[in-house]
């Protein structure tokens, strides 16, 4: 196995495209576990952290461009990003321990393509877009279209994600992400739910995106859940409809982390709770 | 000097204080050397190939390609060991499979190579041909007559005919007449409880470094709870003389019973022997979970009759414990301990020892007792609450006391159960208000506590300071306790004594650090060693003074003339006596070798408040208080630490920890990600109340404290969760899916 | 003679008696006497047992004194963790 | 296999080492540099025993390649005391019996120090969540949390 730490996107693309069994290293919190357990045996590891700009959070068109090597801890320390997309920041902040937070990245969480990735439902709810570079140049792809199934992504050979873009936050909008785990920390999500919504002056929902994690082979954007609350004030009835839509949309499996029934039910519970937080944020309440 | 000191009136100077532990600085600076921290020149890396099958016949092992790989210095399979004595045959089988692989992770072969990478590659080159057999991992399934059989011919004569060969033994304990007792009850509760297998979960994986010379001399550095056990077991397996194998215990990063046997050690010695080089072996976490440790999973039927005033009229339990792939689950201890807190006229327990295709159960803190307590304390709680009675009052009404004939036979001397219950009853925790979705649970627990072979050597240096050598690895501050007891007995300051853990060449046989024995037994031997040194120092002073040695007494670190000579000479301090030791007969030492018997039993009552989220089934521990009898707390901080640590391990067992096997018999959660031990944010502070009912079998009244604390929490948490959720939980772990399903089914 | 209390399933092996009497003044004499007088107990005795004498548990000490007044209870061999 | 040459700073000392591409920083610290105070409990980032700081950021050294250390500043448990002067956390851990077996202690001390550098006045909940990635099986965490809180209070008073 070889190790390279290129200084430019071009060098990185050349290295990745020129070698079968090449893996990208950003935070490394998934890659090194796989390496250690002999799940993968790379020929080449390309550390992208020394590429200019990948460790930066930059303002762009009213939104934020987050470099592929920005860690969860760095996101949590960025006041502007926290103010606009607290749900995404919290979701990233739920990945692993404090130690893992020092390294783990949004891009890595996305490319690992785990159905249970915490940041992905939050990014999907936020309408995030991944910027992908590769031998054919640069392209932008909605985050929801990046994972294709467990461990599978839409990235071609030689391609990697160089940044994630979170769009400008609309007025009177807010986002939130909640997950369920058996302990209070250190677990993989049994169910995750990200919600982004906007309210009018009468607190009626004008726009909403609801995404579920860990209840299907990849993140699920639940259109029916968004429809269930649009044009409504988030009262008990609306929240119940939201929860029901999420439970219905979930297509989970039984495994060591949870059962089908549990996941379906809790998908609704989390959606309801996350919606309340997102709505409070949209109203400007401290939450 | 008699053992039975008047310890009730004794005023201690050092014992009962909280000095800094002697190994503290090493452990906060990273200097302390644990199992994996040792190196030797020319050292090789040893690694083990493990079975990917739960149950398979090993048809052929071809290691020729691995042996041919450059950098590979030795390959070992079972064939290298030959026949071993009967008493270590099962241990040998567990360390290296013979004819069959009996569980996922069972060791099949091992290599020693010049680097971890070469060793890894070599393992892949070993070809093993398996005939995969049907497997069974569940205890109730394994008892069925048509279950796949692990061993033929191991069933004991206690098992009725016609049962599966997986049922190894049946045992029965108790007294009185259950049927007659049940007739006097106003209610008879019958329930079946189940608990999952859990792992000791020590943070330090097993590790050792072995060297072995052609002349049969070996050295082993190892993290273990008992290096004398390692020596004796390895010597038996490898056909060595015990005296030729020197084992040195590293610092040990937790054990909780899981390091009371060997796994890697005989293999490392064999690799070292074949390669002629030192071999270091360190397990990965996944190996630790797949192939060491766990405790039994259990299935327990309880039948208890209670009068409406709370009096238990009859108590019966049938306990089925699977102990993994070989006989020896801790079911007997469960069957003997479960009803031990109670004074019962009619009590009976039946225990079944069952084998399954899982790793061999190792001891885990009060082996067998927590599961039995979970079942029995849950049933008592349900009955008490059903009658609208105070569950603490019901336990007090039925509680065992001095003179009670215990459920396992003996009559109790002075014991502390009722003291723990009374302390719990008057503690503010008991009457604190509870909120919505919250519940409070209590439970009692019992443990026997052990003694065993123990040696301590105490030397007075020429400057009058003292070294204590003992043979039990310090797993949680025992060096401090020994130092304190030596200082107490000698009447000198704590900082004048240093305690070390000696290797197997330096002391006689020592039982492993288990059974909560160390502070009791090693403490007892330390005190006796100090007393023997004191007698010698009194004799030296008498020589100097020219008086009869009977007329000298020891007080506050000095020999003083007593009786008719009192005041005739100024006292001689330990330093003054030591300074002239060469002139009065030579170096001064005391030693004591004993099979310590007479460990006092110990009881605890735990109280816990929880909140259950009715929408997700998640449980939050809000408040926790441990009430336990310590006999005499030598170093109260470390006694509290034992209470707190045991409680939290029990909380993990109650809520989230479990071995999860797939249909294929493969362990699905062999890592700390999905084997979920409690993390800091899961818990509140764990309050402790230390009761001190002296053990008459120890000079200072000490009782073991390490194990009892894990016995009550499973039931205490279950009783609290059941109250909070409004539905009785009878299966562990009470993971959120299980609690939510129970709420939904019950509501 | 010393009265020895057997646990339930051990009693079955001794012909059903929960209590047997043995001529013994030490633990060793007790164990030898039990094996001699009750051959059915030998297999369990050889697997190792603990003995409670007046409420204290003994595993190995052969010459622990026993008197006719002692309360002697056989226990399954105990193991700690 | 050619080894990678890495120049880095460890506990303030300029350090060079050679490592295999797949060697983790933990492997390098323990096996190449003899800094065995950093422990391996799991190798998967789940136990925190291998905690170190890299450019002031708390990480698991088992989840970082040795090669990534190039040009970074790394601090391990061995760098916590100054000569014979213990860090206040180290002193408090001994005084309050916040360790039993001691295997998790180096990682917990490194993590707690990193917390107090960022937040000199953490709540109990903040300490518990910050340390959630540091498993301790012996203590039930009680005395650890208390020791960190008390050290924080002492350090606030002293500054």
PDB file of N, CA, C and O in Angstrom, chain B residues 376-403:
ATOM      1  N   UNK B 376     -35.317 -13.491  40.631  1.00  0.00           N
ATOM      2  CA  UNK B 376     -35.950 -13.634  41.948  1.00  0.00           C
ATOM      3  C   UNK B 376     -36.374 -12.281  42.512  1.00  0.00           C
ATOM      4  O   UNK B 376     -37.494 -12.124  43.024  1.00  0.00           O
ATOM      5  N   UNK B 377     -35.515 -11.302  42.402  1.00  0.00           N
ATOM      6  CA  UNK B 377     -35.860  -9.968  42.928  1.00  0.00           C
ATOM      7  C   UNK B 377     -36.960  -9.308  42.105  1.00  0.00           C
ATOM      8  O   UNK B 377     -37.708  -8.479  42.627  1.00  0.00           O
ATOM      9  N   UNK B 378     -37.054  -9.666  40.836  1.00  0.00           N
ATOM     10  CA  UNK B 378     -38.170  -9.156  40.027  1.00  0.00           C
ATOM     11  C   UNK B 378     -39.485  -9.757  40.511  1.00  0.00           C
ATOM     12  O   UNK B 378     -40.500  -9.061  40.630  1.00  0.00           O
ATOM     13  N   UNK B 379     -39.454 -11.059  40.791  1.00  0.00           N
ATOM     14  CA  UNK B 379     -40.678 -11.739  41.220  1.00  0.00           C
ATOM     15  C   UNK B 379     -41.131 -11.226  42.588  1.00  0.00           C
ATOM     16  O   UNK B 379     -42.328 -10.969  42.809  1.00  0.00           O
ATOM     17  N   UNK B 380     -40.195 -11.056  43.498  1.00  0.00           N
ATOM     18  CA  UNK B 380     -40.553 -10.557  44.833  1.00  0.00           C
ATOM     19  C   UNK B 380     -41.148  -9.161  44.723  1.00  0.00           C
ATOM     20  O   UNK B 380     -42.146  -8.813  45.370  1.00  0.00           O
ATOM     21  N   UNK B 381     -40.535  -8.354  43.851  1.00  0.00           N
ATOM     22  CA  UNK B 381     -41.009  -6.984  43.663  1.00  0.00           C
ATOM     23  C   UNK B 381     -42.436  -6.964  43.105  1.00  0.00           C
ATOM     24  O   UNK B 381     -43.294  -6.212  43.566  1.00  0.00           O
ATOM     25  N   UNK B 382     -42.683  -7.818  42.140  1.00  0.00           N
ATOM     26  CA  UNK B 382     -44.010  -7.861  41.522  1.00  0.00           C
ATOM     27  C   UNK B 382     -45.064  -8.292  42.535  1.00  0.00           C
ATOM     28  O   UNK B 382     -46.161  -7.723  42.596  1.00  0.00           O
ATOM     29  N   UNK B 383     -44.706  -9.285  43.343  1.00  0.00           N
ATOM     30  CA  UNK B 383     -45.644  -9.739  44.379  1.00  0.00           C
ATOM     31  C   UNK B 383     -45.909  -8.627  45.396  1.00  0.00           C
ATOM     32  O   UNK B 383     -47.060  -8.346  45.749  1.00  0.00           O
ATOM     33  N   UNK B 384     -44.833  -7.992  45.866  1.00  0.00           N
ATOM     34  CA  UNK B 384     -44.985  -6.945  46.887  1.00  0.00           C
ATOM     35  C   UNK B 384     -45.861  -5.823  46.360  1.00  0.00           C
ATOM     36  O   UNK B 384     -46.816  -5.379  47.026  1.00  0.00           O
ATOM     37  N   UNK B 385     -45.549  -5.369  45.140  1.00  0.00           N
ATOM     38  CA  UNK B 385     -46.312  -4.262  44.582  1.00  0.00           C
ATOM     39  C   UNK B 385     -47.751  -4.675  44.301  1.00  0.00           C
ATOM     40  O   UNK B 385     -48.676  -3.866  44.427  1.00  0.00           O
ATOM     41  N   UNK B 386     -47.939  -5.959  43.952  1.00  0.00           N
ATOM     42  CA  UNK B 386     -49.288  -6.461  43.713  1.00  0.00           C
ATOM     43  C   UNK B 386     -50.166  -6.393  44.952  1.00  0.00           C
ATOM     44  O   UNK B 386     -51.377  -6.182  44.864  1.00  0.00           O
ATOM     45  N   UNK B 387     -49.560  -6.566  46.093  1.00  0.00           N
ATOM     46  CA  UNK B 387     -50.308  -6.450  47.350  1.00  0.00           C
ATOM     47  C   UNK B 387     -50.314  -5.012  47.880  1.00  0.00           C
ATOM     48  O   UNK B 387     -50.804  -4.756  48.979  1.00  0.00           O
ATOM     49  N   UNK B 388     -49.726  -4.100  47.121  1.00  0.00           N
ATOM     50  CA  UNK B 388     -49.673  -2.711  47.579  1.00  0.00           C
ATOM     51  C   UNK B 388     -48.699  -2.512  48.729  1.00  0.00           C
ATOM     52  O   UNK B 388     -48.838  -1.582  49.521  1.00  0.00           O
ATOM     53  N   UNK B 389     -47.725  -3.404  48.830  1.00  0.00           N
ATOM     54  CA  UNK B 389     -46.786  -3.316  49.951  1.00  0.00           C
ATOM     55  C   UNK B 389     -45.508  -2.601  49.524  1.00  0.00           C
ATOM     56  O   UNK B 389     -45.149  -2.585  48.346  1.00  0.00           O
ATOM     57  N   UNK B 390     -44.837  -2.037  50.511  1.00  0.00           N
ATOM     58  CA  UNK B 390     -43.551  -1.377  50.310  1.00  0.00           C
ATOM     59  C   UNK B 390     -42.500  -2.465  50.016  1.00  0.00           C
ATOM     60  O   UNK B 390     -42.271  -3.345  50.852  1.00  0.00           O
ATOM     61  N   UNK B 391     -41.880  -2.418  48.846  1.00  0.00           N
ATOM     62  CA  UNK B 391     -40.951  -3.507  48.492  1.00  0.00           C
ATOM     63  C   UNK B 391     -39.733  -3.597  49.417  1.00  0.00           C
ATOM     64  O   UNK B 391     -39.180  -4.685  49.591  1.00  0.00           O
ATOM     65  N   UNK B 392     -39.334  -2.486  50.012  1.00  0.00           N
ATOM     66  CA  UNK B 392     -38.238  -2.566  50.981  1.00  0.00           C
ATOM     67  C   UNK B 392     -38.711  -3.241  52.266  1.00  0.00           C
ATOM     68  O   UNK B 392     -37.999  -4.062  52.855  1.00  0.00           O
ATOM     69  N   UNK B 393     -39.935  -2.909  52.690  1.00  0.00           N
ATOM     70  CA  UNK B 393     -40.480  -3.496  53.920  1.00  0.00           C
ATOM     71  C   UNK B 393     -40.668  -5.000  53.752  1.00  0.00           C
ATOM     72  O   UNK B 393     -40.405  -5.782  54.677  1.00  0.00           O
ATOM     73  N   UNK B 394     -41.101  -5.413  52.564  1.00  0.00           N
ATOM     74  CA  UNK B 394     -41.266  -6.850  52.315  1.00  0.00           C
ATOM     75  C   UNK B 394     -39.921  -7.562  52.398  1.00  0.00           C
ATOM     76  O   UNK B 394     -39.800  -8.652  52.969  1.00  0.00           O
ATOM     77  N   UNK B 395     -38.895  -6.915  51.861  1.00  0.00           N
ATOM     78  CA  UNK B 395     -37.561  -7.529  51.927  1.00  0.00           C
ATOM     79  C   UNK B 395     -37.052  -7.574  53.367  1.00  0.00           C
ATOM     80  O   UNK B 395     -36.428  -8.552  53.781  1.00  0.00           O
ATOM     81  N   UNK B 396     -37.327  -6.525  54.127  1.00  0.00           N
ATOM     82  CA  UNK B 396     -36.929  -6.525  55.527  1.00  0.00           C
ATOM     83  C   UNK B 396     -37.656  -7.614  56.305  1.00  0.00           C
ATOM     84  O   UNK B 396     -37.071  -8.331  57.121  1.00  0.00           O
ATOM     85  N   UNK B 397     -38.956  -7.752  56.029  1.00  0.00           N
ATOM     86  CA  UNK B 397     -39.763  -8.758  56.736  1.00  0.00           C
ATOM     87  C   UNK B 397     -39.209 -10.162  56.497  1.00  0.00           C
ATOM     88  O   UNK B 397     -39.171 -10.994  57.398  1.00  0.00           O
ATOM     89  N   UNK B 398     -38.758 -10.414  55.271  1.00  0.00           N
ATOM     90  CA  UNK B 398     -38.262 -11.747  54.926  1.00  0.00           C
ATOM     91  C   UNK B 398     -36.741 -11.860  55.001  1.00  0.00           C
ATOM     92  O   UNK B 398     -36.183 -12.904  54.692  1.00  0.00           O
ATOM     93  N   UNK B 399     -36.085 -10.768  55.371  1.00  0.00           N
ATOM     94  CA  UNK B 399     -34.626 -10.697  55.252  1.00  0.00           C
ATOM     95  C   UNK B 399     -33.887 -11.640  56.189  1.00  0.00           C
ATOM     96  O   UNK B 399     -34.320 -11.918  57.313  1.00  0.00           O
ATOM     97  N   UNK B 400     -32.756 -12.125  55.713  1.00  0.00           N
ATOM     98  CA  UNK B 400     -31.909 -13.016  56.508  1.00  0.00           C
ATOM     99  C   UNK B 400     -31.149 -12.214  57.547  1.00  0.00           C
ATOM    100  O   UNK B 400     -30.841 -11.043  57.353  1.00  0.00           O
ATOM    101  N   UNK B 401     -30.829 -12.886  58.632  1.00  0.00           N
ATOM    102  CA  UNK B 401     -30.145 -12.240  59.741  1.00  0.00           C
ATOM    103  C   UNK B 401     -29.208 -13.262  60.387  1.00  0.00           C
ATOM    104  O   UNK B 401     -29.189 -14.432  59.987  1.00  0.00           O
ATOM    105  N   UNK B 402     -28.480 -12.828  61.393  1.00  0.00           N
ATOM    106  CA  UNK B 402     -27.640 -13.770  62.141  1.00  0.00           C
ATOM    107  C   UNK B 402     -28.523 -14.905  62.652  1.00  0.00           C
ATOM    108  O   UNK B 402     -29.583 -14.652  63.217  1.00  0.00           O
ATOM    109  N   UNK B 403     -28.100 -16.145  62.389  1.00  0.00           N
ATOM    110  CA  UNK B 403     -28.889 -17.291  62.842  1.00  0.00           C
ATOM    111  C   UNK B 403     -29.849 -17.829  61.804  1.00  0.00           C
ATOM    112  O   UNK B 403     -30.401 -18.916  61.976  1.00  0.00           O
TER     113      UNK B 403
END
